[in-house]
């Protein structure tokens, strides 16, 4: 059976790679640029859901095609939920992951409460209607970078689980586990699984 194609309104290569891996068996995931949309959408919303909708709606308005988007980020309890919706630009407009990580690590110096979570809101525009799917991944902020897999804040995020039902006793970061394992436990995997259930129903 031919796979259905789905446009992912993102400019983030890490997200695009993961969505392709997570949805790939059933759907062909096409990035925004490949679909002909290269606009940088201003994220002016006050929540992950607001910003996710801004991104999917912008592509839909420009191309008239169904699509989905992902707004995600890291929420750190000891930082009152920061960087949150500002995760991509936490240390400045150029979305530099190294600087973003440095800023979180320096703000966490001396803090014993290291609880944090990744959140993801996927916004789907399907046959012109809007749908949302949420995912989260609980864990802690480490004391230094570890590992080279994944993207963004992965080298400083220690998930509670390394696979469904398997506790992270070695305290590995998301950048130390395989892409397959990240894609079984992540906030993005949870939201995209719900999207895939919806589209298959
Ligand atoms: P698009 O809006 O084009 O999709 P973006 O990078 O601007 O790309 P967001 O506004 O949703 O996306 O910012 C989310 C940021 O949160 C992202 O840049 C990462 O720094 C971080 N992030 C989200 N999911 C992550 C993950 O799985 N691992 C590590 N960091 C993640």
PDB file of C-alpha atoms and ligand atoms in Angstrom:
ATOM      1  CA  UNK A   1       0.000   0.000   0.000  1.00  0.00           C
ATOM      2  CA  UNK A   2       1.307   3.445  -0.870  1.00  0.00           C
ATOM      3  CA  UNK A   3       2.210   5.622   2.106  1.00  0.00           C
ATOM      4  CA  UNK A   4       0.192   8.757   2.607  1.00  0.00           C
ATOM      5  CA  UNK A   5       2.311  11.933   2.525  1.00  0.00           C
ATOM      6  CA  UNK A   6       2.171  14.474   5.330  1.00  0.00           C
ATOM      7  CA  UNK A   7       3.762  17.926   5.335  1.00  0.00           C
ATOM      8  CA  UNK A   8       5.592  18.865   8.551  1.00  0.00           C
ATOM      9  CA  UNK A   9       5.692  22.673   8.967  1.00  0.00           C
ATOM     10  CA  UNK A  10       9.129  22.871  10.579  1.00  0.00           C
ATOM     11  CA  UNK A  11      12.560  24.273   9.822  1.00  0.00           C
ATOM     12  CA  UNK A  12      14.181  22.189  12.577  1.00  0.00           C
ATOM     13  CA  UNK A  13      16.183  19.306  11.061  1.00  0.00           C
ATOM     14  CA  UNK A  14      16.283  17.333  14.336  1.00  0.00           C
ATOM     15  CA  UNK A  15      12.489  17.374  14.623  1.00  0.00           C
ATOM     16  CA  UNK A  16      12.077  16.445  10.942  1.00  0.00           C
ATOM     17  CA  UNK A  17      14.433  13.472  11.257  1.00  0.00           C
ATOM     18  CA  UNK A  18      12.621  12.188  14.342  1.00  0.00           C
ATOM     19  CA  UNK A  19       9.148  12.600  12.798  1.00  0.00           C
ATOM     20  CA  UNK A  20      10.334  10.638   9.745  1.00  0.00           C
ATOM     21  CA  UNK A  21      11.591   7.845  12.007  1.00  0.00           C
ATOM     22  CA  UNK A  22       8.462   7.825  14.195  1.00  0.00           C
ATOM     23  CA  UNK A  23       5.841   8.029  11.429  1.00  0.00           C
ATOM     24  CA  UNK A  24       7.873   6.573   8.554  1.00  0.00           C
ATOM     25  CA  UNK A  25       6.255   3.149   8.374  1.00  0.00           C
ATOM     26  CA  UNK A  26       2.832   4.585   7.636  1.00  0.00           C
ATOM     27  CA  UNK A  27       3.497   8.094   6.319  1.00  0.00           C
ATOM     28  CA  UNK A  28       5.994   9.858   4.088  1.00  0.00           C
ATOM     29  CA  UNK A  29       6.948  12.991   6.056  1.00  0.00           C
ATOM     30  CA  UNK A  30       7.834  16.009   3.886  1.00  0.00           C
ATOM     31  CA  UNK A  31       9.576  19.017   5.444  1.00  0.00           C
ATOM     32  CA  UNK A  32       8.282  22.559   4.962  1.00  0.00           C
ATOM     33  CA  UNK A  33      11.160  23.579   2.642  1.00  0.00           C
ATOM     34  CA  UNK A  34      10.673  20.516   0.427  1.00  0.00           C
ATOM     35  CA  UNK A  35       6.968  21.383   0.217  1.00  0.00           C
ATOM     36  CA  UNK A  36       7.868  24.930  -0.909  1.00  0.00           C
ATOM     37  CA  UNK A  37       7.445  26.845   2.353  1.00  0.00           C
ATOM     38  CA  UNK A  38      10.550  28.572   3.728  1.00  0.00           C
ATOM     39  CA  UNK A  39       9.017  31.422   5.722  1.00  0.00           C
ATOM     40  CA  UNK A  40      10.207  31.855   9.323  1.00  0.00           C
ATOM     41  CA  UNK A  41       6.957  32.115  11.307  1.00  0.00           C
ATOM     42  CA  UNK A  42       7.013  34.518  14.247  1.00  0.00           C
ATOM     43  CA  UNK A  43       6.130  32.635  17.424  1.00  0.00           C
ATOM     44  CA  UNK A  44       4.118  35.265  19.244  1.00  0.00           C
ATOM     45  CA  UNK A  45       1.758  32.938  21.146  1.00  0.00           C
ATOM     46  CA  UNK A  46       1.602  32.435  24.912  1.00  0.00           C
ATOM     47  CA  UNK A  47       1.527  28.615  24.894  1.00  0.00           C
ATOM     48  CA  UNK A  48       2.929  25.628  22.985  1.00  0.00           C
ATOM     49  CA  UNK A  49      -0.538  25.177  21.467  1.00  0.00           C
ATOM     50  CA  UNK A  50      -0.773  28.820  20.285  1.00  0.00           C
ATOM     51  CA  UNK A  51       2.658  28.659  18.655  1.00  0.00           C
ATOM     52  CA  UNK A  52       2.065  25.244  17.081  1.00  0.00           C
ATOM     53  CA  UNK A  53      -1.123  26.574  15.486  1.00  0.00           C
ATOM     54  CA  UNK A  54       0.657  29.707  14.188  1.00  0.00           C
ATOM     55  CA  UNK A  55       3.133  27.453  12.336  1.00  0.00           C
ATOM     56  CA  UNK A  56       0.642  24.999  10.789  1.00  0.00           C
ATOM     57  CA  UNK A  57      -1.782  27.802   9.907  1.00  0.00           C
ATOM     58  CA  UNK A  58       0.966  29.842   8.190  1.00  0.00           C
ATOM     59  CA  UNK A  59       1.877  26.932   5.920  1.00  0.00           C
ATOM     60  CA  UNK A  60      -1.786  26.110   5.281  1.00  0.00           C
ATOM     61  CA  UNK A  61      -2.542  29.736   4.380  1.00  0.00           C
ATOM     62  CA  UNK A  62       0.467  29.916   2.032  1.00  0.00           C
ATOM     63  CA  UNK A  63       0.107  26.550   0.245  1.00  0.00           C
ATOM     64  CA  UNK A  64      -3.520  25.555   0.893  1.00  0.00           C
ATOM     65  CA  UNK A  65      -2.310  22.116   1.971  1.00  0.00           C
ATOM     66  CA  UNK A  66      -3.026  20.031   5.082  1.00  0.00           C
ATOM     67  CA  UNK A  67      -0.016  19.817   7.372  1.00  0.00           C
ATOM     68  CA  UNK A  68       1.149  19.463  10.966  1.00  0.00           C
ATOM     69  CA  UNK A  69       3.595  21.390  13.130  1.00  0.00           C
ATOM     70  CA  UNK A  70       5.350  20.846  16.475  1.00  0.00           C
ATOM     71  CA  UNK A  71       5.952  23.405  19.182  1.00  0.00           C
ATOM     72  CA  UNK A  72       8.045  21.982  21.944  1.00  0.00           C
ATOM     73  CA  UNK A  73      10.411  22.921  24.732  1.00  0.00           C
ATOM     74  CA  UNK A  74      11.998  22.237  28.068  1.00  0.00           C
ATOM     75  CA  UNK A  75      10.317  23.215  31.353  1.00  0.00           C
ATOM     76  CA  UNK A  76      12.590  23.363  34.410  1.00  0.00           C
ATOM     77  CA  UNK A  77      10.841  23.481  37.808  1.00  0.00           C
ATOM     78  CA  UNK A  78      13.626  25.394  39.604  1.00  0.00           C
ATOM     79  CA  UNK A  79      13.482  28.033  36.833  1.00  0.00           C
ATOM     80  CA  UNK A  80       9.685  28.461  37.171  1.00  0.00           C
ATOM     81  CA  UNK A  81       9.075  26.571  33.933  1.00  0.00           C
ATOM     82  CA  UNK A  82      11.717  28.384  31.824  1.00  0.00           C
ATOM     83  CA  UNK A  83      12.884  28.150  29.079  1.00  0.00           C
ATOM     84  CA  UNK A  84       9.386  26.792  28.143  1.00  0.00           C
ATOM     85  CA  UNK A  85       7.984  28.340  24.961  1.00  0.00           C
ATOM     86  CA  UNK A  86      11.234  30.318  24.617  1.00  0.00           C
ATOM     87  CA  UNK A  87      13.404  27.150  24.415  1.00  0.00           C
ATOM     88  CA  UNK A  88      14.698  27.707  20.864  1.00  0.00           C
ATOM     89  CA  UNK A  89      15.767  31.311  21.514  1.00  0.00           C
ATOM     90  CA  UNK A  90      16.622  31.138  25.213  1.00  0.00           C
ATOM     91  CA  UNK A  91      20.088  32.657  24.804  1.00  0.00           C
ATOM     92  CA  UNK A  92      19.298  34.825  21.770  1.00  0.00           C
ATOM     93  CA  UNK A  93      17.608  35.090  18.396  1.00  0.00           C
ATOM     94  CA  UNK A  94      20.141  32.916  16.510  1.00  0.00           C
ATOM     95  CA  UNK A  95      18.813  29.677  18.132  1.00  0.00           C
ATOM     96  CA  UNK A  96      22.296  28.550  19.195  1.00  0.00           C
ATOM     97  CA  UNK A  97      21.909  25.249  21.088  1.00  0.00           C
ATOM     98  CA  UNK A  98      25.345  25.479  22.719  1.00  0.00           C
ATOM     99  CA  UNK A  99      24.546  28.903  24.190  1.00  0.00           C
ATOM    100  CA  UNK A 100      21.056  27.746  25.229  1.00  0.00           C
ATOM    101  CA  UNK A 101      22.558  24.797  27.121  1.00  0.00           C
ATOM    102  CA  UNK A 102      25.222  27.017  28.738  1.00  0.00           C
ATOM    103  CA  UNK A 103      22.503  29.386  29.950  1.00  0.00           C
ATOM    104  CA  UNK A 104      20.414  26.594  31.525  1.00  0.00           C
ATOM    105  CA  UNK A 105      23.492  25.003  33.162  1.00  0.00           C
ATOM    106  CA  UNK A 106      24.623  28.308  34.633  1.00  0.00           C
ATOM    107  CA  UNK A 107      21.138  29.133  35.942  1.00  0.00           C
ATOM    108  CA  UNK A 108      20.989  25.666  37.539  1.00  0.00           C
ATOM    109  CA  UNK A 109      24.298  26.066  39.398  1.00  0.00           C
ATOM    110  CA  UNK A 110      23.768  25.276  43.093  1.00  0.00           C
ATOM    111  CA  UNK A 111      20.175  24.063  42.565  1.00  0.00           C
ATOM    112  CA  UNK A 112      19.297  20.699  44.093  1.00  0.00           C
ATOM    113  CA  UNK A 113      15.806  20.475  42.576  1.00  0.00           C
ATOM    114  CA  UNK A 114      16.689  19.379  39.010  1.00  0.00           C
ATOM    115  CA  UNK A 115      13.196  18.204  37.909  1.00  0.00           C
ATOM    116  CA  UNK A 116      12.293  19.105  34.333  1.00  0.00           C
ATOM    117  CA  UNK A 117      10.231  17.886  31.409  1.00  0.00           C
ATOM    118  CA  UNK A 118      10.017  18.217  27.658  1.00  0.00           C
ATOM    119  CA  UNK A 119       6.626  19.123  26.270  1.00  0.00           C
ATOM    120  CA  UNK A 120       5.409  18.879  22.712  1.00  0.00           C
ATOM    121  CA  UNK A 121       2.200  20.119  21.158  1.00  0.00           C
ATOM    122  CA  UNK A 122       1.473  18.951  17.622  1.00  0.00           C
ATOM    123  CA  UNK A 123      -1.014  21.011  15.647  1.00  0.00           C
ATOM    124  CA  UNK A 124      -2.659  19.233  12.721  1.00  0.00           C
ATOM    125  CA  UNK A 125      -4.701  20.909  10.017  1.00  0.00           C
ATOM    126  CA  UNK A 126      -6.632  18.129   8.343  1.00  0.00           C
ATOM    127  CA  UNK A 127      -9.304  18.697   5.696  1.00  0.00           C
ATOM    128  CA  UNK A 128      -9.258  22.302   6.872  1.00  0.00           C
ATOM    129  CA  UNK A 129     -10.059  21.410  10.535  1.00  0.00           C
ATOM    130  CA  UNK A 130      -7.711  21.949  13.508  1.00  0.00           C
ATOM    131  CA  UNK A 131      -6.591  19.196  15.896  1.00  0.00           C
ATOM    132  CA  UNK A 132      -3.996  19.109  18.704  1.00  0.00           C
ATOM    133  CA  UNK A 133      -1.985  16.252  20.237  1.00  0.00           C
ATOM    134  CA  UNK A 134       0.220  16.594  23.341  1.00  0.00           C
ATOM    135  CA  UNK A 135       3.173  14.673  24.672  1.00  0.00           C
ATOM    136  CA  UNK A 136       5.614  15.021  27.561  1.00  0.00           C
ATOM    137  CA  UNK A 137       8.752  13.380  28.882  1.00  0.00           C
ATOM    138  CA  UNK A 138       9.696  13.710  32.577  1.00  0.00           C
ATOM    139  CA  UNK A 139      13.288  13.808  33.782  1.00  0.00           C
ATOM    140  CA  UNK A 140      16.080  15.904  35.318  1.00  0.00           C
ATOM    141  CA  UNK A 141      18.694  18.415  34.259  1.00  0.00           C
ATOM    142  CA  UNK A 142      22.242  17.028  34.471  1.00  0.00           C
ATOM    143  CA  UNK A 143      25.317  18.918  35.730  1.00  0.00           C
ATOM    144  CA  UNK A 144      27.230  18.820  32.420  1.00  0.00           C
ATOM    145  CA  UNK A 145      26.760  17.792  28.778  1.00  0.00           C
ATOM    146  CA  UNK A 146      26.907  14.060  28.056  1.00  0.00           C
ATOM    147  CA  UNK A 147      26.505  12.305  24.690  1.00  0.00           C
ATOM    148  CA  UNK A 148      26.289  13.336  21.052  1.00  0.00           C
ATOM    149  CA  UNK A 149      22.969  11.929  19.777  1.00  0.00           C
ATOM    150  CA  UNK A 150      19.763  13.858  19.197  1.00  0.00           C
ATOM    151  CA  UNK A 151      19.627  17.660  19.151  1.00  0.00           C
ATOM    152  CA  UNK A 152      18.868  20.731  21.242  1.00  0.00           C
ATOM    153  CA  UNK A 153      18.916  20.172  25.005  1.00  0.00           C
ATOM    154  CA  UNK A 154      19.339  16.365  24.742  1.00  0.00           C
ATOM    155  CA  UNK A 155      22.925  16.323  26.194  1.00  0.00           C
ATOM    156  CA  UNK A 156      21.717  17.780  29.532  1.00  0.00           C
ATOM    157  CA  UNK A 157      18.355  16.006  29.869  1.00  0.00           C
ATOM    158  CA  UNK A 158      18.226  12.769  31.911  1.00  0.00           C
ATOM    159  CA  UNK A 159      14.874  11.067  31.196  1.00  0.00           C
ATOM    160  CA  UNK A 160      13.224   8.951  33.924  1.00  0.00           C
ATOM    161  CA  UNK A 161      12.956   6.091  31.408  1.00  0.00           C
ATOM    162  CA  UNK A 162      15.276   4.720  28.728  1.00  0.00           C
ATOM    163  CA  UNK A 163      12.558   2.564  27.143  1.00  0.00           C
ATOM    164  CA  UNK A 164       8.887   2.103  28.016  1.00  0.00           C
ATOM    165  CA  UNK A 165       8.809   0.658  31.558  1.00  0.00           C
ATOM    166  CA  UNK A 166      12.627   0.594  31.875  1.00  0.00           C
ATOM    167  CA  UNK A 167      13.969   2.973  34.564  1.00  0.00           C
ATOM    168  CA  UNK A 168      17.074   5.016  33.708  1.00  0.00           C
ATOM    169  CA  UNK A 169      19.273   3.587  36.491  1.00  0.00           C
ATOM    170  CA  UNK A 170      22.495   4.648  34.735  1.00  0.00           C
ATOM    171  CA  UNK A 171      21.243   8.236  34.480  1.00  0.00           C
ATOM    172  CA  UNK A 172      21.951   8.434  30.748  1.00  0.00           C
ATOM    173  CA  UNK A 173      21.069  11.641  28.936  1.00  0.00           C
ATOM    174  CA  UNK A 174      18.821  11.670  25.852  1.00  0.00           C
ATOM    175  CA  UNK A 175      21.999  12.268  23.838  1.00  0.00           C
ATOM    176  CA  UNK A 176      23.480   8.974  25.136  1.00  0.00           C
ATOM    177  CA  UNK A 177      20.572   6.705  24.197  1.00  0.00           C
ATOM    178  CA  UNK A 178      19.870   5.543  20.650  1.00  0.00           C
ATOM    179  CA  UNK A 179      17.490   7.355  18.303  1.00  0.00           C
ATOM    180  CA  UNK A 180      15.271   4.231  18.425  1.00  0.00           C
ATOM    181  CA  UNK A 181      15.016   4.444  22.212  1.00  0.00           C
ATOM    182  CA  UNK A 182      14.421   8.206  22.234  1.00  0.00           C
ATOM    183  CA  UNK A 183      11.655   7.692  19.673  1.00  0.00           C
ATOM    184  CA  UNK A 184       9.920   5.189  21.974  1.00  0.00           C
ATOM    185  CA  UNK A 185       9.769   7.468  25.028  1.00  0.00           C
ATOM    186  CA  UNK A 186       9.923  11.076  23.861  1.00  0.00           C
ATOM    187  CA  UNK A 187       7.382  13.890  24.128  1.00  0.00           C
ATOM    188  CA  UNK A 188       7.395  14.067  20.309  1.00  0.00           C
ATOM    189  CA  UNK A 189       6.836  10.309  19.963  1.00  0.00           C
ATOM    190  CA  UNK A 190       3.834  10.496  22.308  1.00  0.00           C
ATOM    191  CA  UNK A 191       2.203  13.378  20.412  1.00  0.00           C
ATOM    192  CA  UNK A 192       2.954  11.879  16.976  1.00  0.00           C
ATOM    193  CA  UNK A 193       1.639   8.489  18.057  1.00  0.00           C
ATOM    194  CA  UNK A 194      -1.695  10.169  18.897  1.00  0.00           C
ATOM    195  CA  UNK A 195      -1.639  11.970  15.527  1.00  0.00           C
ATOM    196  CA  UNK A 196      -1.003   8.681  13.740  1.00  0.00           C
ATOM    197  CA  UNK A 197      -3.866   6.949  15.642  1.00  0.00           C
ATOM    198  CA  UNK A 198      -6.160   9.808  14.626  1.00  0.00           C
ATOM    199  CA  UNK A 199      -5.196   9.612  10.948  1.00  0.00           C
ATOM    200  CA  UNK A 200      -5.547   5.839  10.895  1.00  0.00           C
ATOM    201  CA  UNK A 201      -8.983   5.871  12.526  1.00  0.00           C
TER     202      UNK A 201
HETATM  203  P1  LIG B   1      10.283  25.027  14.176  1.00  0.00           P
HETATM  204  O1  LIG B   1       9.515  26.096  14.896  1.00  0.00           O
HETATM  205  O2  LIG B   1      10.664  25.401  12.787  1.00  0.00           O
HETATM  206  O3  LIG B   1       9.594  23.690  14.243  1.00  0.00           O
HETATM  207  P2  LIG B   1      12.182  25.462  16.342  1.00  0.00           P
HETATM  208  O4  LIG B   1      13.526  24.882  16.651  1.00  0.00           O
HETATM  209  O5  LIG B   1      12.053  26.966  16.303  1.00  0.00           O
HETATM  210  O6  LIG B   1      11.694  24.827  14.942  1.00  0.00           O
HETATM  211  P3  LIG B   1      10.427  25.358  18.648  1.00  0.00           P
HETATM  212  O7  LIG B   1      10.043  26.791  18.555  1.00  0.00           O
HETATM  213  O8  LIG B   1       9.329  24.363  18.924  1.00  0.00           O
HETATM  214  O9  LIG B   1      11.130  24.853  17.326  1.00  0.00           O
HETATM  215  O10 LIG B   1      11.554  25.253  19.743  1.00  0.00           O
HETATM  216  C1  LIG B   1      11.730  24.085  20.443  1.00  0.00           C
HETATM  217  C2  LIG B   1      13.134  24.058  21.016  1.00  0.00           C
HETATM  218  O11 LIG B   1      13.072  23.185  22.182  1.00  0.00           O
HETATM  219  C3  LIG B   1      14.110  23.408  20.065  1.00  0.00           C
HETATM  220  O12 LIG B   1      14.767  24.337  19.269  1.00  0.00           O
HETATM  221  C4  LIG B   1      15.032  22.668  21.031  1.00  0.00           C
HETATM  222  O13 LIG B   1      16.012  23.547  21.502  1.00  0.00           O
HETATM  223  C5  LIG B   1      14.118  22.287  22.175  1.00  0.00           C
HETATM  224  N1  LIG B   1      13.632  20.914  21.979  1.00  0.00           N
HETATM  225  C6  LIG B   1      12.399  20.511  21.552  1.00  0.00           C
HETATM  226  N2  LIG B   1      12.344  19.179  21.461  1.00  0.00           N
HETATM  227  C7  LIG B   1      13.555  18.724  21.814  1.00  0.00           C
HETATM  228  C8  LIG B   1      14.133  17.453  21.889  1.00  0.00           C
HETATM  229  O14 LIG B   1      13.473  16.359  21.542  1.00  0.00           O
HETATM  230  N3  LIG B   1      15.379  17.358  22.304  1.00  0.00           N
HETATM  231  C9  LIG B   1      16.100  18.451  22.635  1.00  0.00           C
HETATM  232  N4  LIG B   1      15.656  19.697  22.567  1.00  0.00           N
HETATM  233  C10 LIG B   1      14.382  19.845  22.157  1.00  0.00           C
END
